[in-house]
Tab-separated table of C-alpha atoms in Angstrom:
chain	number	residue	atom	x	y	z
R	737	UNK	CA	0.000	0.000	0.000
R	738	UNK	CA	2.786	2.394	0.995
R	739	UNK	CA	4.848	1.504	-2.102
R	740	UNK	CA	1.754	2.032	-4.299
R	741	UNK	CA	1.192	5.494	-2.785
R	742	UNK	CA	4.835	6.476	-3.356
R	743	UNK	CA	4.581	5.238	-6.951
R	744	UNK	CA	1.495	7.396	-7.593
R	745	UNK	CA	3.264	10.477	-6.192
R	746	UNK	CA	6.265	9.833	-8.444
R	747	UNK	CA	3.986	9.439	-11.482
R	748	UNK	CA	2.271	12.749	-10.671
R	749	UNK	CA	5.663	14.488	-10.712
R	750	UNK	CA	6.478	12.960	-14.091
R	751	UNK	CA	3.147	14.240	-15.491
R	752	UNK	CA	4.094	17.803	-14.441
R	753	UNK	CA	7.421	17.532	-16.270
R	754	UNK	CA	6.126	15.610	-19.274
R	755	UNK	CA	2.702	16.890	-20.317
R	756	UNK	CA	1.096	19.446	-17.974
R	757	UNK	CA	0.392	22.812	-19.712
R	758	UNK	CA	3.467	25.032	-19.335
R	759	UNK	CA	1.799	27.859	-17.409
R	760	UNK	CA	0.250	25.431	-14.918
R	761	UNK	CA	3.490	23.421	-14.638
R	762	UNK	CA	5.523	26.578	-13.870
R	763	UNK	CA	3.231	27.523	-11.005
R	764	UNK	CA	3.087	23.948	-9.694
R	765	UNK	CA	6.892	23.803	-9.560
R	766	UNK	CA	7.822	27.420	-8.827
R	767	UNK	CA	5.362	28.447	-6.101
R	768	UNK	CA	6.775	26.016	-3.480
R	769	UNK	CA	10.332	27.079	-4.355
R	770	UNK	CA	9.455	30.776	-4.182
R	771	UNK	CA	7.697	30.325	-0.831
R	772	UNK	CA	10.748	28.466	0.486
R	773	UNK	CA	13.043	31.255	-0.716
R	774	UNK	CA	10.797	33.903	0.855
R	775	UNK	CA	10.879	32.088	4.186
R	776	UNK	CA	14.664	31.817	3.861
R	777	UNK	CA	14.875	35.593	3.334
R	778	UNK	CA	12.705	36.148	6.397
R	779	UNK	CA	14.910	33.947	8.553
R	780	UNK	CA	18.058	35.599	7.163
R	781	UNK	CA	16.623	38.968	8.085
R	782	UNK	CA	15.462	37.724	11.486
R	783	UNK	CA	19.092	37.611	12.662
R	784	UNK	CA	19.575	41.237	11.659
R	785	UNK	CA	16.183	42.242	13.109
R	786	UNK	CA	16.823	40.903	16.616
R	787	UNK	CA	20.483	41.925	16.657
R	788	UNK	CA	19.302	45.399	15.564
R	789	UNK	CA	17.098	45.532	18.665
R	790	UNK	CA	20.305	45.644	20.708
R	791	UNK	CA	21.024	48.983	18.928
R	792	UNK	CA	24.700	48.180	18.376
R	793	UNK	CA	25.735	48.950	14.746
R	794	UNK	CA	28.935	46.939	15.295
R	795	UNK	CA	26.924	43.751	15.837
R	796	UNK	CA	24.852	44.417	12.710
R	797	UNK	CA	28.058	45.118	10.770
R	798	UNK	CA	29.635	41.861	12.101
R	799	UNK	CA	26.773	39.783	10.665
R	800	UNK	CA	27.070	41.616	7.326
R	801	UNK	CA	30.813	40.913	7.268
R	802	UNK	CA	30.256	37.215	8.037
R	803	UNK	CA	27.580	36.794	5.357
R	804	UNK	CA	30.035	36.349	2.416
R	805	UNK	CA	31.668	33.421	4.246
R	806	UNK	CA	28.271	31.848	4.911
R	807	UNK	CA	27.536	32.168	1.186
R	808	UNK	CA	30.814	30.408	0.309
R	809	UNK	CA	29.790	27.507	2.571
R	810	UNK	CA	26.475	27.345	0.687
R	811	UNK	CA	28.330	27.575	-2.624
R	812	UNK	CA	30.152	24.305	-1.979
R	813	UNK	CA	26.820	22.582	-1.349
R	814	UNK	CA	25.472	24.336	-4.417
R	815	UNK	CA	28.051	22.630	-6.662
R	816	UNK	CA	26.191	19.379	-6.084
R	817	UNK	CA	22.708	20.916	-5.724
R	818	UNK	CA	22.745	22.648	-9.113
R	819	UNK	CA	25.232	20.413	-10.943
R	820	UNK	CA	23.500	17.247	-9.761
R	821	UNK	CA	20.004	18.642	-10.383
R	822	UNK	CA	20.827	19.680	-13.948
R	823	UNK	CA	22.165	16.234	-14.813
R	824	UNK	CA	19.316	14.388	-13.061
R	825	UNK	CA	16.593	16.369	-14.876
R	826	UNK	CA	18.128	15.650	-18.283
R	827	UNK	CA	18.622	11.953	-17.460
R	828	UNK	CA	14.994	11.632	-16.327
R	829	UNK	CA	13.951	13.310	-19.588
R	830	UNK	CA	15.856	10.573	-21.433
R	831	UNK	CA	14.265	7.877	-19.242
R	832	UNK	CA	17.555	6.911	-17.515
R	833	UNK	CA	16.325	6.587	-13.901
R	834	UNK	CA	19.152	4.322	-12.670
R	835	UNK	CA	21.829	6.731	-13.900
R	836	UNK	CA	19.909	9.585	-12.268
R	837	UNK	CA	20.101	7.745	-8.902
R	838	UNK	CA	23.839	7.346	-9.365
R	839	UNK	CA	24.117	11.115	-9.805
R	840	UNK	CA	21.987	11.668	-6.676
R	841	UNK	CA	24.184	9.413	-4.536
R	842	UNK	CA	27.426	10.944	-5.790
R	843	UNK	CA	26.074	14.469	-5.214
R	844	UNK	CA	25.015	13.799	-1.619
R	845	UNK	CA	28.104	11.960	-0.369
R	846	UNK	CA	30.465	14.356	-2.149
R	847	UNK	CA	28.701	17.347	-0.562
R	848	UNK	CA	29.213	15.809	2.892
R	849	UNK	CA	32.940	15.306	2.282
R	850	UNK	CA	33.645	18.703	0.724
R	851	UNK	CA	31.667	20.755	3.275
R	852	UNK	CA	33.392	19.005	6.182
R	853	UNK	CA	36.792	19.947	4.713
R	854	UNK	CA	35.610	23.566	4.238
R	855	UNK	CA	34.485	23.663	7.885
R	856	UNK	CA	37.908	22.570	9.149
R	857	UNK	CA	39.808	25.045	6.951
R	858	UNK	CA	37.482	27.900	7.948
R	859	UNK	CA	37.924	27.238	11.666
R	860	UNK	CA	41.722	27.164	11.306
R	861	UNK	CA	41.856	30.547	9.509
R	862	UNK	CA	38.802	32.286	10.943
R	863	UNK	CA	40.477	35.576	11.969
R	864	UNK	CA	42.366	36.345	8.716
R	865	UNK	CA	39.240	35.416	6.735
R	866	UNK	CA	37.147	37.925	8.692
R	867	UNK	CA	39.792	40.646	8.315
R	868	UNK	CA	39.806	40.054	4.556
R	869	UNK	CA	36.005	40.474	4.528
R	870	UNK	CA	36.242	43.954	6.053
R	871	UNK	CA	36.229	43.368	9.829
R	872	UNK	CA	37.606	46.156	12.015
R	873	UNK	CA	38.767	46.228	15.644
R	874	UNK	CA	35.174	47.060	16.589
R	875	UNK	CA	33.597	44.130	14.728
R	876	UNK	CA	36.181	41.292	14.700
R	877	UNK	CA	35.135	39.886	18.112
R	878	UNK	CA	31.466	39.727	17.187
R	879	UNK	CA	32.369	38.294	13.779
R	880	UNK	CA	34.349	35.424	15.339
R	881	UNK	CA	31.515	34.580	17.757
R	882	UNK	CA	29.042	34.373	14.869
R	883	UNK	CA	31.210	32.638	12.283
R	884	UNK	CA	32.712	29.945	14.532
R	885	UNK	CA	29.279	28.423	15.168
R	886	UNK	CA	28.299	28.715	11.491
R	887	UNK	CA	31.470	26.878	10.451
R	888	UNK	CA	30.813	24.061	12.928
R	889	UNK	CA	27.409	23.579	11.307
R	890	UNK	CA	28.615	23.998	7.726
R	891	UNK	CA	28.471	20.263	6.782
R	892	UNK	CA	24.726	20.302	7.534
R	893	UNK	CA	24.286	23.619	5.704
R	894	UNK	CA	26.007	22.235	2.603
R	895	UNK	CA	24.151	18.912	2.664
R	896	UNK	CA	20.810	20.670	3.089
R	897	UNK	CA	21.601	22.761	0.009
R	898	UNK	CA	22.533	19.644	-1.986
R	899	UNK	CA	19.462	17.626	-0.992
R	900	UNK	CA	17.109	20.555	-1.648
R	901	UNK	CA	18.502	20.813	-5.190
R	902	UNK	CA	18.172	17.064	-5.800
R	903	UNK	CA	14.537	17.127	-4.704
R	904	UNK	CA	13.765	20.009	-7.078
R	905	UNK	CA	15.447	18.130	-9.942
R	906	UNK	CA	12.754	15.439	-9.869
R	907	UNK	CA	9.892	17.916	-9.522
R	908	UNK	CA	9.490	17.474	-5.731
R	909	UNK	CA	9.499	21.245	-5.161
R	910	UNK	CA	6.780	20.996	-2.491
R	911	UNK	CA	8.908	18.626	-0.398
R	912	UNK	CA	11.968	20.811	-0.968
R	913	UNK	CA	9.927	23.769	0.306
R	914	UNK	CA	8.760	21.906	3.430
R	915	UNK	CA	12.328	21.041	4.442
R	916	UNK	CA	13.521	24.605	4.016
R	917	UNK	CA	10.488	26.141	5.732
R	918	UNK	CA	10.683	23.760	8.701
R	919	UNK	CA	14.275	24.753	9.444
R	920	UNK	CA	13.632	28.436	8.759
R	921	UNK	CA	10.604	28.699	11.045
R	922	UNK	CA	12.531	26.998	13.842
R	923	UNK	CA	15.331	29.531	13.336
R	924	UNK	CA	12.846	32.414	13.540
R	925	UNK	CA	11.423	31.015	16.801
R	926	UNK	CA	14.863	30.422	18.342
R	927	UNK	CA	16.356	33.826	17.399
R	928	UNK	CA	14.625	35.960	20.081
R	929	UNK	CA	15.184	33.211	22.681
R	930	UNK	CA	18.929	32.918	22.040
R	931	UNK	CA	19.692	36.568	21.164
R	932	UNK	CA	17.537	38.454	23.684
R	933	UNK	CA	16.258	36.081	26.349
R	934	UNK	CA	19.514	34.148	26.848
R	935	UNK	CA	21.573	37.250	25.967
R	936	UNK	CA	23.832	35.350	23.524
R	937	UNK	CA	23.914	38.183	20.948
R	938	UNK	CA	25.461	37.302	17.573
R	939	UNK	CA	26.412	33.812	18.828
R	940	UNK	CA	22.726	33.171	19.508
R	941	UNK	CA	21.850	34.191	15.945
R	942	UNK	CA	24.418	31.737	14.550
R	943	UNK	CA	23.238	28.956	16.851
R	944	UNK	CA	19.604	29.408	15.781
R	945	UNK	CA	20.596	29.328	12.086
R	946	UNK	CA	22.700	26.177	12.518
R	947	UNK	CA	19.962	24.303	14.393
R	948	UNK	CA	17.445	25.304	11.719
R	949	UNK	CA	19.688	23.912	8.970
R	950	UNK	CA	20.173	20.633	10.857
R	951	UNK	CA	16.399	20.185	11.196
R	952	UNK	CA	15.831	20.944	7.482
R	953	UNK	CA	18.556	18.458	6.548
R	954	UNK	CA	16.910	15.819	8.769
R	955	UNK	CA	13.584	16.224	6.941
R	956	UNK	CA	15.277	15.622	3.574
R	957	UNK	CA	17.108	12.531	4.824
R	958	UNK	CA	13.861	11.036	6.165
R	959	UNK	CA	12.224	11.700	2.766
R	960	UNK	CA	14.844	9.617	0.983
R	961	UNK	CA	14.985	6.913	3.686
R	962	UNK	CA	11.237	6.373	3.173
R	963	UNK	CA	11.953	5.902	-0.576
R	964	UNK	CA	9.561	8.652	-1.625
R	965	UNK	CA	11.901	10.001	-4.294
R	966	UNK	CA	12.099	9.063	-7.965
R	967	UNK	CA	15.867	8.829	-7.483
R	968	UNK	CA	17.926	7.406	-4.621
R	969	UNK	CA	20.889	8.793	-2.648
R	970	UNK	CA	21.817	5.411	-1.145
R	971	UNK	CA	25.548	4.748	-0.876
R	972	UNK	CA	25.065	1.540	-2.898
R	973	UNK	CA	24.616	3.788	-5.946
R	974	UNK	CA	27.858	5.648	-5.221
R	975	UNK	CA	30.730	5.101	-7.633
R	976	UNK	CA	33.786	7.071	-8.729
R	977	UNK	CA	32.348	7.608	-12.187
R	978	UNK	CA	34.484	10.216	-13.952
R	979	UNK	CA	31.768	11.058	-16.478
R	980	UNK	CA	29.197	11.746	-13.766
R	981	UNK	CA	31.611	13.862	-11.719
R	982	UNK	CA	32.496	15.779	-14.900
R	983	UNK	CA	28.789	16.312	-15.643
R	984	UNK	CA	28.127	17.607	-12.120
R	985	UNK	CA	31.180	19.879	-12.018
R	986	UNK	CA	30.554	21.122	-15.554
R	987	UNK	CA	27.429	22.943	-14.345
R	988	UNK	CA	27.840	22.986	-10.556
R	989	UNK	CA	31.203	24.746	-10.489
R	990	UNK	CA	30.174	27.649	-12.780
R	991	UNK	CA	26.998	28.097	-10.713
R	992	UNK	CA	28.947	28.066	-7.474
R	993	UNK	CA	31.635	30.328	-8.881
R	994	UNK	CA	28.787	32.812	-9.219
R	995	UNK	CA	27.930	32.402	-5.516
R	996	UNK	CA	31.588	32.637	-4.504
R	997	UNK	CA	31.983	35.769	-6.611
R	998	UNK	CA	28.817	37.154	-5.031
R	999	UNK	CA	30.337	36.589	-1.598
R	1000	UNK	CA	33.638	38.098	-2.748
R	1001	UNK	CA	31.656	41.005	-4.178
R	1002	UNK	CA	29.949	41.444	-0.808
R	1003	UNK	CA	33.328	41.262	0.943
R	1004	UNK	CA	34.822	43.850	-1.416
R	1005	UNK	CA	31.682	45.941	-0.948
R	1006	UNK	CA	32.159	45.757	2.840
R	1007	UNK	CA	35.798	46.796	2.455
R	1008	UNK	CA	34.804	49.863	0.417
R	1009	UNK	CA	31.891	50.556	2.787
R	1010	UNK	CA	34.286	50.370	5.746
R	1011	UNK	CA	36.261	53.155	4.083
R	1012	UNK	CA	33.180	55.354	4.515
R	1013	UNK	CA	32.652	54.219	8.148
R	1014	UNK	CA	31.063	51.368	10.134
R	1015	UNK	CA	27.647	53.069	9.796
R	1016	UNK	CA	27.828	52.600	6.032
R	1017	UNK	CA	28.750	48.917	6.523
R	1018	UNK	CA	25.658	48.474	8.717
R	1019	UNK	CA	23.383	50.435	6.339
R	1020	UNK	CA	24.670	48.587	3.284
R	1021	UNK	CA	24.188	45.228	5.041
R	1022	UNK	CA	20.581	46.036	5.967
R	1023	UNK	CA	19.796	47.408	2.482
R	1024	UNK	CA	21.232	44.284	0.846
R	1025	UNK	CA	19.170	42.036	3.102
R	1026	UNK	CA	15.980	43.987	2.394
R	1027	UNK	CA	16.408	43.958	-1.387
R	1028	UNK	CA	17.400	40.279	-1.256
R	1029	UNK	CA	13.660	39.547	-0.958
R	1030	UNK	CA	13.298	40.228	-4.683
R	1031	UNK	CA	16.509	38.421	-5.613
R	1032	UNK	CA	15.594	35.284	-3.659
R	1033	UNK	CA	12.034	35.177	-5.019
R	1034	UNK	CA	13.406	35.472	-8.556
R	1035	UNK	CA	15.924	32.715	-7.885
R	1036	UNK	CA	13.034	30.645	-6.487
R	1037	UNK	CA	11.041	31.165	-9.692
R	1038	UNK	CA	14.037	30.223	-11.856
R	1039	UNK	CA	14.961	27.173	-9.751
R	1040	UNK	CA	11.340	26.043	-9.763
R	1041	UNK	CA	11.443	26.042	-13.575
R	1042	UNK	CA	14.803	24.206	-13.652
R	1043	UNK	CA	13.442	20.624	-13.712
R	1044	UNK	CA	10.920	21.583	-16.392
R	1045	UNK	CA	13.598	23.163	-18.586
R	1046	UNK	CA	16.090	20.318	-18.064
R	1047	UNK	CA	13.478	17.599	-18.664
R	1048	UNK	CA	12.134	19.327	-21.807
R	1049	UNK	CA	15.639	19.644	-23.216
R	1050	UNK	CA	16.488	16.011	-22.398
R	1051	UNK	CA	13.236	14.862	-24.022
R	1052	UNK	CA	13.975	17.144	-27.040
R	1053	UNK	CA	10.744	19.131	-26.504
R	1054	UNK	CA	12.265	22.439	-27.576
R	1055	UNK	CA	9.006	24.352	-28.057
R	1056	UNK	CA	8.001	23.471	-24.471
R	1057	UNK	CA	11.424	24.654	-23.300
R	1058	UNK	CA	11.078	28.038	-25.044
R	1059	UNK	CA	7.548	28.529	-23.733
R	1060	UNK	CA	8.780	27.886	-20.184
R	1061	UNK	CA	11.574	30.457	-20.563
R	1062	UNK	CA	9.270	33.123	-22.005
R	1063	UNK	CA	6.550	32.746	-19.366
R	1064	UNK	CA	9.050	32.626	-16.481
R	1065	UNK	CA	10.704	35.874	-17.618
R	1066	UNK	CA	7.349	37.670	-17.992
R	1067	UNK	CA	6.135	36.603	-14.539
R	1068	UNK	CA	9.508	37.430	-12.952
R	1069	UNK	CA	9.762	40.878	-14.545
R	1070	UNK	CA	6.281	41.887	-13.351
R	1071	UNK	CA	7.106	40.679	-9.828
R	1072	UNK	CA	10.489	42.485	-9.696
R	1073	UNK	CA	8.997	45.759	-10.957
R	1074	UNK	CA	6.276	45.637	-8.297
R	1075	UNK	CA	8.871	45.116	-5.540
R	1076	UNK	CA	11.023	47.968	-6.892
R	1077	UNK	CA	8.071	50.358	-6.541
R	1078	UNK	CA	7.311	49.145	-2.998
R	1079	UNK	CA	10.937	49.494	-1.904
R	1080	UNK	CA	11.190	53.004	-3.333
R	1081	UNK	CA	8.061	54.255	-1.555
R	1082	UNK	CA	8.706	52.585	1.810
R	1083	UNK	CA	12.534	52.590	1.911
R	1084	UNK	CA	12.813	54.251	5.334
R	1085	UNK	CA	10.181	51.930	6.841
R	1086	UNK	CA	12.147	48.857	5.743
R	1087	UNK	CA	15.376	50.119	7.338
R	1088	UNK	CA	13.618	51.100	10.584
R	1089	UNK	CA	12.382	47.528	10.958
R	1090	UNK	CA	15.973	46.439	11.568
R	1091	UNK	CA	17.712	49.290	13.357
R	1092	UNK	CA	16.686	52.538	15.039
R	1093	UNK	CA	19.767	54.640	14.292
R	1094	UNK	CA	19.125	57.921	12.442
R	1095	UNK	CA	22.387	57.925	10.482
R	1096	UNK	CA	22.113	54.255	9.442
R	1097	UNK	CA	18.469	54.809	8.367
R	1098	UNK	CA	19.384	57.828	6.224
R	1099	UNK	CA	22.242	55.964	4.522
R	1100	UNK	CA	20.133	52.826	4.069
R	1101	UNK	CA	17.350	54.748	2.296
R	1102	UNK	CA	19.861	56.187	-0.188
R	1103	UNK	CA	21.302	52.740	-0.905
R	1104	UNK	CA	17.911	51.027	-1.378
R	1105	UNK	CA	16.609	53.702	-3.763
R	1106	UNK	CA	19.643	53.230	-5.991
R	1107	UNK	CA	19.651	49.411	-5.838
R	1108	UNK	CA	16.065	49.186	-7.144
R	1109	UNK	CA	16.991	50.913	-10.437
R	1110	UNK	CA	18.038	47.597	-11.980
R	1111	UNK	CA	15.601	45.383	-10.076
R	1112	UNK	CA	13.172	44.857	-13.017
R	1113	UNK	CA	16.046	43.234	-14.952
R	1114	UNK	CA	16.734	40.483	-12.414
R	1115	UNK	CA	14.269	37.967	-13.886
R	1116	UNK	CA	16.012	37.963	-17.270
R	1117	UNK	CA	19.384	37.247	-15.641
R	1118	UNK	CA	18.211	34.567	-13.206
R	1119	UNK	CA	15.932	32.662	-15.580
R	1120	UNK	CA	18.480	32.614	-18.405
R	1121	UNK	CA	21.342	31.612	-16.114
R	1122	UNK	CA	19.233	28.750	-14.699
R	1123	UNK	CA	18.233	27.761	-18.222
R	1124	UNK	CA	21.880	27.398	-19.314
R	1125	UNK	CA	22.555	25.345	-16.168
R	1126	UNK	CA	19.523	23.130	-16.893
R	1127	UNK	CA	20.658	22.511	-20.456
R	1128	UNK	CA	24.208	21.618	-19.432
R	1129	UNK	CA	25.659	24.694	-21.177
R	1130	UNK	CA	28.636	25.193	-18.876
R	1131	UNK	CA	30.401	27.983	-20.796
R	1132	UNK	CA	27.329	30.207	-21.049
R	1133	UNK	CA	26.288	29.626	-17.424
R	1134	UNK	CA	29.841	30.387	-16.281
R	1135	UNK	CA	29.958	33.621	-18.284
R	1136	UNK	CA	26.693	34.866	-16.745
R	1137	UNK	CA	27.791	33.763	-13.249
R	1138	UNK	CA	31.051	35.643	-13.696
R	1139	UNK	CA	29.298	38.622	-15.260
R	1140	UNK	CA	27.280	40.149	-12.445
R	1141	UNK	CA	29.931	39.919	-9.730
R	1142	UNK	CA	33.325	39.302	-11.309
R	1143	UNK	CA	33.366	40.860	-14.758
R	1144	UNK	CA	31.157	43.868	-13.979
R	1145	UNK	CA	30.459	44.531	-10.276
R	1146	UNK	CA	33.902	44.447	-8.663
R	1147	UNK	CA	35.528	46.570	-11.423
R	1148	UNK	CA	32.561	49.003	-11.290
R	1149	UNK	CA	32.893	49.167	-7.504
R	1150	UNK	CA	36.571	50.051	-7.758
R	1151	UNK	CA	36.196	52.579	-10.594
R	1152	UNK	CA	32.944	54.234	-9.468
R	1153	UNK	CA	34.049	54.561	-5.823
R	1154	UNK	CA	37.343	56.164	-6.806
R	1155	UNK	CA	35.613	58.609	-9.164
R	1156	UNK	CA	32.432	59.504	-7.260
R	1157	UNK	CA	32.974	58.331	-3.665
R	1158	UNK	CA	29.899	57.113	-1.781
R	1159	UNK	CA	27.548	57.787	-4.720
R	1160	UNK	CA	29.775	55.738	-7.011
R	1161	UNK	CA	29.838	52.957	-4.423
R	1162	UNK	CA	26.047	52.568	-4.364
R	1163	UNK	CA	25.585	52.876	-8.176
R	1164	UNK	CA	28.095	50.098	-8.966
R	1165	UNK	CA	25.672	47.167	-8.544
R	1166	UNK	CA	22.845	48.586	-10.731
R	1167	UNK	CA	25.425	49.297	-13.454
R	1168	UNK	CA	26.644	45.689	-13.219
R	1169	UNK	CA	23.047	44.419	-13.460
R	1170	UNK	CA	22.379	46.356	-16.670
R	1171	UNK	CA	25.575	44.997	-18.250
R	1172	UNK	CA	24.867	41.401	-17.140
R	1173	UNK	CA	21.324	41.520	-18.551
R	1174	UNK	CA	22.620	42.567	-21.973
R	1175	UNK	CA	25.211	39.791	-21.848
R	1176	UNK	CA	22.568	37.202	-20.861
R	1177	UNK	CA	20.255	38.178	-23.714
R	1178	UNK	CA	23.101	38.059	-26.246
R	1179	UNK	CA	24.026	34.514	-25.195
R	1180	UNK	CA	20.378	33.420	-25.165
R	1181	UNK	CA	19.585	34.618	-28.692
R	1182	UNK	CA	22.743	32.921	-29.966
R	1183	UNK	CA	21.729	29.641	-28.296
R	1184	UNK	CA	18.124	29.886	-29.511
R	1185	UNK	CA	19.325	30.249	-33.081
R	1186	UNK	CA	21.508	27.117	-32.755
R	1187	UNK	CA	18.679	25.205	-31.091
R	1188	UNK	CA	16.307	26.157	-33.914
R	1189	UNK	CA	18.813	24.994	-36.545
R	1190	UNK	CA	19.344	21.731	-34.622
R	1191	UNK	CA	15.584	21.118	-34.321
R	1192	UNK	CA	15.083	21.876	-38.010
R	1193	UNK	CA	17.875	19.440	-38.926
R	1194	UNK	CA	16.329	16.676	-36.786
R	1195	UNK	CA	12.915	17.249	-38.382
R	1196	UNK	CA	14.407	16.991	-41.860
R	1197	UNK	CA	16.103	13.693	-40.928
R	1198	UNK	CA	12.822	12.273	-39.594
R	1199	UNK	CA	10.958	13.357	-42.747
R	1200	UNK	CA	13.662	11.820	-44.966
R	1201	UNK	CA	13.466	8.527	-43.041
R	1202	UNK	CA	9.660	8.449	-43.335
R	1203	UNK	CA	9.885	9.162	-47.072
R	1204	UNK	CA	12.459	6.390	-47.520
R	1205	UNK	CA	10.245	3.887	-45.644
R	1206	UNK	CA	7.166	4.847	-47.696
R	1207	UNK	CA	9.118	4.328	-50.948
R	1208	UNK	CA	10.092	0.849	-49.805
């Protein structure tokens, strides 16, 4: 009875990927992922909210400084979440379920190994890492208290990332959402207890986040132990298959390079912000967290569409692939524009939620109102980058990943800040977004042209074969 129920659930997921109308399939897959991302944003901001209640800008700045390192930890898990998911979706589209399970097992056990190594290295070099990320004498102590606990929990953080990606790859976006939400809600509940009631400050924030990630990871493990997935992560499927590792790294590394560059970009941003004072570091950190609502929702939309795009490409349903891309970009652009308007009108209200410091509020409002200038363009970037990842196009996905942070943002930050000071500093990211969007569209139109030629060639071959058979 239980096996029959699991089989029906798996078949329902395959129907979404295979034949459900595109618009309906997008919402079925993307809504759970977007909700999960929204909850993740809320729990990320909860740390800042309760730390802000202590009215110590140095504590707020310490969390902002530690955030790039936390993102690097996630990036290592993301290698296997995105790389594994891309390969699994295409293999399922081809009907190769056993190979897809091999990819799932390799992704999970590799994530455990890599994230444990990252944790050890981070703990050994915690102080120089924080100094590189922009810590000052006022913030280094708080930064160490926060980051030490995060590093101890990093294997669970990385494995949760990996398992969430593997679940999405087979269309189980609802289950992926539940795991993320469960951990996030627990974090939100624990934050005021640890930070305020137990007076643990930034260490309490880190402890709440780590416990939340462990609980989310536990939910995912139970899901697979109950054999509710289309694929398996059992160690019996694990093998040192060079082709599978190459397939995972081909997409996972470019995607994670983007996250690493984002964290480096944040670190460089903190360094430049520190040059304008610790108040600017705090204001910039709060503004980035506030506007991350839109970024995370857009990523959620794109990641929700990932299995549909990968499956359609693997099954050679190119018209379904293009329809998915078009509809996802339209929905995402409308959503991002709406958030840009809201952030512009209520900029001061958003900052006041997190900290009641007049100078930080004033600076934060300026930063938010500049950051929203490029917000309507985010959907194009995120959807197209996810599309290239889904299709196994490593070069294109790497270029876009490098674009926003490496190729455009960091150079813009250096040049703009030196030319126009604080104003140049806050305009650097919108400038990078405009440039990255143009780059993404250029790569997409080039790929679409090749895909159209390829599809036309396949159709001609099929027609020639049919003609030959009819003549016989």
